Amino acid sequence: MGRHSCCYKQKLRKGLWSPEEDEKLLRHITKYGHGCWSSVPKQTGLQRCGKSCRLRWINYLRPDLKRGTFSQQEENLIIELHEVLGNRWSQIAAQLPGRTDNEIKNLWNSCIKKKLRQRGIDPNTHKPLSEIENGEEKVPTNMNNSEKAWGGSNERTENSKPRVEVPEPKPHLLAADPRPLEGSSSSKIISTNDSTITPTKEFFLDRFVTSHESSTTTCRPSNLVGYSPLQQLNYGTNARLSVNPTPALWFNQNCRPFEMNSEYHTNSISTAHPSMSSSIPPVPVGFKCSLNLPSDSPSTGSFRNNRVQYLEAGTSSNSSSCNSGSNSSIELQSNNSFENSVFSWGLADCSTQIHSQEGEPEDIKWSEYLQTPFLLPATIQNQTPQSIYSDIKSETHFTTDGSIPWHQSQASDMYFQRLAAGFGQI
DNA sequence: AATTAGATCAACCGCAAAATT
DNA sequence: GAATTTTGCGGTTGATCTAAT
């Protein structure tokens, strides 16, 4: 046992990720899957340890992240789950599609805890504070053992952290059990381990064309912890990238991810895109699809940039000033081949504002990014913007100004049908 | 306008389990 | 079965943002 060997090596970068690093990592994983995380840095040339790459992928680059403010329902669900599961953030996150354990942990520590206390509820035990104060605070029944061992606080030192068995959580809340919480806000829980679940239209729409509402929130509620609708990506000290959460996404149909390793044909989908693949039957993903998002020409001040986008394709937001007048389009294609399962994700453009300071070599010149073809899916790298755009227009057409013209329902139906057809569900 | 305090969040750390050799 | 490597988890930290003074 011990620390990751690469952590001992020097010259490894730490701190915030630059767009260039993100791009490298994303390109690599979309193309090959991550396989062994420890080998990712070598394969990508990143000066990061595998652990850091994994974390960046899971918490940030993964295409199925929901982003946006936590809804009240989500908060309630977190509280419910925490009551049962304790600080097992990963298990809690498993019940909240598109949310990461880190996100939830942050939300809990920064906001929910406080709220509960304000309501007179002890966040550790979920019991009234008065009850705790009345002397039974010693070992609350509901506190898991590790918390008991440490008095229910986080005031323990890292080096003395014990691994103590916690009480068995209610079975229906475990990730492996797809049963929803009866009569609770968690009725929509989708088991991430249940490979027999049949995806429904609602599932796809909810999962992949998700949370229009949350992404269009126009301000950060002062009483809620969550993301600013104008997500800000910190790229080192030299650049701050303000990213409009306007969702955009494409699937790259031409590249053949996972071919480095044959096992990737189906399994790597699971590893690279856990929440998605874990919720669908492990059939080969034989359809080709792509969602291409052309952008306006970059302009000064506010310009568009290729970057990671998430599976909120087709939703839009008018919360940012940097996306006005831009169009996003989606193209989906399908074929009937179930060979050569290909399924990759890529970058799409979106509105960005970057305030960069000059200086360090790692600084990214975003104007260069905009002209750099590697950020584009292989399918469109060799096309002119015009041809891409016209291709896309013929399919579906979304705008980012808050409206979804062009027969949205037809578009979403088509989207679902093609997606589901690809999974062999229709 | 400047300062300060609190809030937020990305990323690091160390540990332990799981997997591999 | 032991040693080593890799992965995953939860706790914590520090940079940055925002609101209040």
PDB file of N, CA and C in Angstrom, chain A residues 16 41 48 55 67 70 89 110 119 127 131 161 169 216 228 232 282 285 322 360 384-385 395 399 409 414:
ATOM      1  N   LEU A  16      -4.826  24.415 -10.015  1.00  0.00           N
ATOM      2  CA  LEU A  16      -5.908  24.466 -10.979  1.00  0.00           C
ATOM      3  C   LEU A  16      -5.459  24.009 -12.363  1.00  0.00           C
ATOM      4  N   PRO A  41      -1.419  10.089 -17.489  1.00  0.00           N
ATOM      5  CA  PRO A  41      -0.474  11.198 -17.640  1.00  0.00           C
ATOM      6  C   PRO A  41       0.598  10.914 -18.688  1.00  0.00           C
ATOM      7  N   ARG A  48       0.714  15.661 -14.556  1.00  0.00           N
ATOM      8  CA  ARG A  48      -0.180  15.460 -13.413  1.00  0.00           C
ATOM      9  C   ARG A  48      -0.116  13.999 -13.023  1.00  0.00           C
ATOM     10  N   LEU A  55      -9.568  12.721 -10.815  1.00  0.00           N
ATOM     11  CA  LEU A  55     -10.405  13.666 -10.091  1.00  0.00           C
ATOM     12  C   LEU A  55     -10.954  14.741 -11.023  1.00  0.00           C
ATOM     13  N   ARG A  67     -24.339  20.084 -13.326  1.00  0.00           N
ATOM     14  CA  ARG A  67     -23.999  21.482 -13.079  1.00  0.00           C
ATOM     15  C   ARG A  67     -25.227  22.277 -12.656  1.00  0.00           C
ATOM     16  N   PHE A  70     -28.284  23.431  -7.106  1.00  0.00           N
ATOM     17  CA  PHE A  70     -29.043  22.299  -6.592  1.00  0.00           C
ATOM     18  C   PHE A  70     -30.491  22.726  -6.392  1.00  0.00           C
ATOM     19  N   TRP A  89     -20.464  10.122   0.863  1.00  0.00           N
ATOM     20  CA  TRP A  89     -20.841  11.043  -0.213  1.00  0.00           C
ATOM     21  C   TRP A  89     -20.956  10.346  -1.555  1.00  0.00           C
ATOM     22  N   SER A 110     -21.095  23.512   3.368  1.00  0.00           N
ATOM     23  CA  SER A 110     -21.191  24.961   3.302  1.00  0.00           C
ATOM     24  C   SER A 110     -22.605  25.465   3.524  1.00  0.00           C
ATOM     25  N   ARG A 119     -32.613  25.427  11.560  1.00  0.00           N
ATOM     26  CA  ARG A 119     -33.924  24.833  11.815  1.00  0.00           C
ATOM     27  C   ARG A 119     -33.952  24.056  13.114  1.00  0.00           C
ATOM     28  N   LYS A 127     -31.338  14.983  14.417  1.00  0.00           N
ATOM     29  CA  LYS A 127     -32.298  15.089  15.510  1.00  0.00           C
ATOM     30  C   LYS A 127     -32.340  16.529  15.987  1.00  0.00           C
ATOM     31  N   GLU A 131     -32.794  18.052  21.751  1.00  0.00           N
ATOM     32  CA  GLU A 131     -32.636  16.676  22.222  1.00  0.00           C
ATOM     33  C   GLU A 131     -31.172  16.382  22.521  1.00  0.00           C
ATOM     34  N   LYS A 161      -7.559   8.911  11.246  1.00  0.00           N
ATOM     35  CA  LYS A 161      -8.897   8.588  10.768  1.00  0.00           C
ATOM     36  C   LYS A 161      -9.110   7.081  10.728  1.00  0.00           C
ATOM     37  N   PRO A 169     -27.083   0.817   5.924  1.00  0.00           N
ATOM     38  CA  PRO A 169     -28.104   1.757   5.522  1.00  0.00           C
ATOM     39  C   PRO A 169     -29.347   1.027   5.069  1.00  0.00           C
ATOM     40  N   THR A 216     -31.087  27.759 -16.134  1.00  0.00           N
ATOM     41  CA  THR A 216     -31.487  29.084 -16.540  1.00  0.00           C
ATOM     42  C   THR A 216     -31.718  30.009 -15.361  1.00  0.00           C
ATOM     43  N   SER A 228     -22.992  29.297  -9.392  1.00  0.00           N
ATOM     44  CA  SER A 228     -23.424  30.467 -10.106  1.00  0.00           C
ATOM     45  C   SER A 228     -23.835  30.010 -11.478  1.00  0.00           C
ATOM     46  N   GLN A 232     -17.823  29.651 -13.363  1.00  0.00           N
ATOM     47  CA  GLN A 232     -16.509  30.197 -13.571  1.00  0.00           C
ATOM     48  C   GLN A 232     -15.491  29.102 -13.423  1.00  0.00           C
ATOM     49  N   PRO A 282     -25.994  -2.916 -21.018  1.00  0.00           N
ATOM     50  CA  PRO A 282     -24.646  -2.924 -21.552  1.00  0.00           C
ATOM     51  C   PRO A 282     -24.594  -3.477 -22.966  1.00  0.00           C
ATOM     52  N   VAL A 285     -23.041   0.100 -28.062  1.00  0.00           N
ATOM     53  CA  VAL A 285     -23.636   1.357 -28.489  1.00  0.00           C
ATOM     54  C   VAL A 285     -23.332   1.510 -29.962  1.00  0.00           C
ATOM     55  N   CYS A 322     -22.828  36.681 -22.643  1.00  0.00           N
ATOM     56  CA  CYS A 322     -21.877  36.345 -23.683  1.00  0.00           C
ATOM     57  C   CYS A 322     -22.421  35.384 -24.710  1.00  0.00           C
ATOM     58  N   GLU A 360       2.912  33.572 -18.033  1.00  0.00           N
ATOM     59  CA  GLU A 360       3.473  32.243 -17.951  1.00  0.00           C
ATOM     60  C   GLU A 360       3.193  31.445 -19.207  1.00  0.00           C
ATOM     61  N   THR A 384     -15.764  22.938 -43.434  1.00  0.00           N
ATOM     62  CA  THR A 384     -15.806  24.368 -43.205  1.00  0.00           C
ATOM     63  C   THR A 384     -16.912  24.656 -42.221  1.00  0.00           C
ATOM     64  N   PRO A 385     -16.799  25.721 -41.531  1.00  0.00           N
ATOM     65  CA  PRO A 385     -17.867  26.068 -40.596  1.00  0.00           C
ATOM     66  C   PRO A 385     -19.215  26.127 -41.286  1.00  0.00           C
ATOM     67  N   GLU A 395     -30.837  19.129 -39.217  1.00  0.00           N
ATOM     68  CA  GLU A 395     -31.320  18.214 -38.198  1.00  0.00           C
ATOM     69  C   GLU A 395     -32.145  18.958 -37.159  1.00  0.00           C
ATOM     70  N   THR A 399     -31.480  27.180 -29.955  1.00  0.00           N
ATOM     71  CA  THR A 399     -30.806  28.450 -29.756  1.00  0.00           C
ATOM     72  C   THR A 399     -30.420  28.574 -28.311  1.00  0.00           C
ATOM     73  N   SER A 409     -40.568  19.886 -29.544  1.00  0.00           N
ATOM     74  CA  SER A 409     -41.047  18.570 -29.171  1.00  0.00           C
ATOM     75  C   SER A 409     -40.650  17.539 -30.214  1.00  0.00           C
ATOM     76  N   MET A 414     -37.361  13.165 -31.672  1.00  0.00           N
ATOM     77  CA  MET A 414     -36.405  12.569 -32.596  1.00  0.00           C
ATOM     78  C   MET A 414     -35.139  12.184 -31.869  1.00  0.00           C
TER      79      MET A 414
END
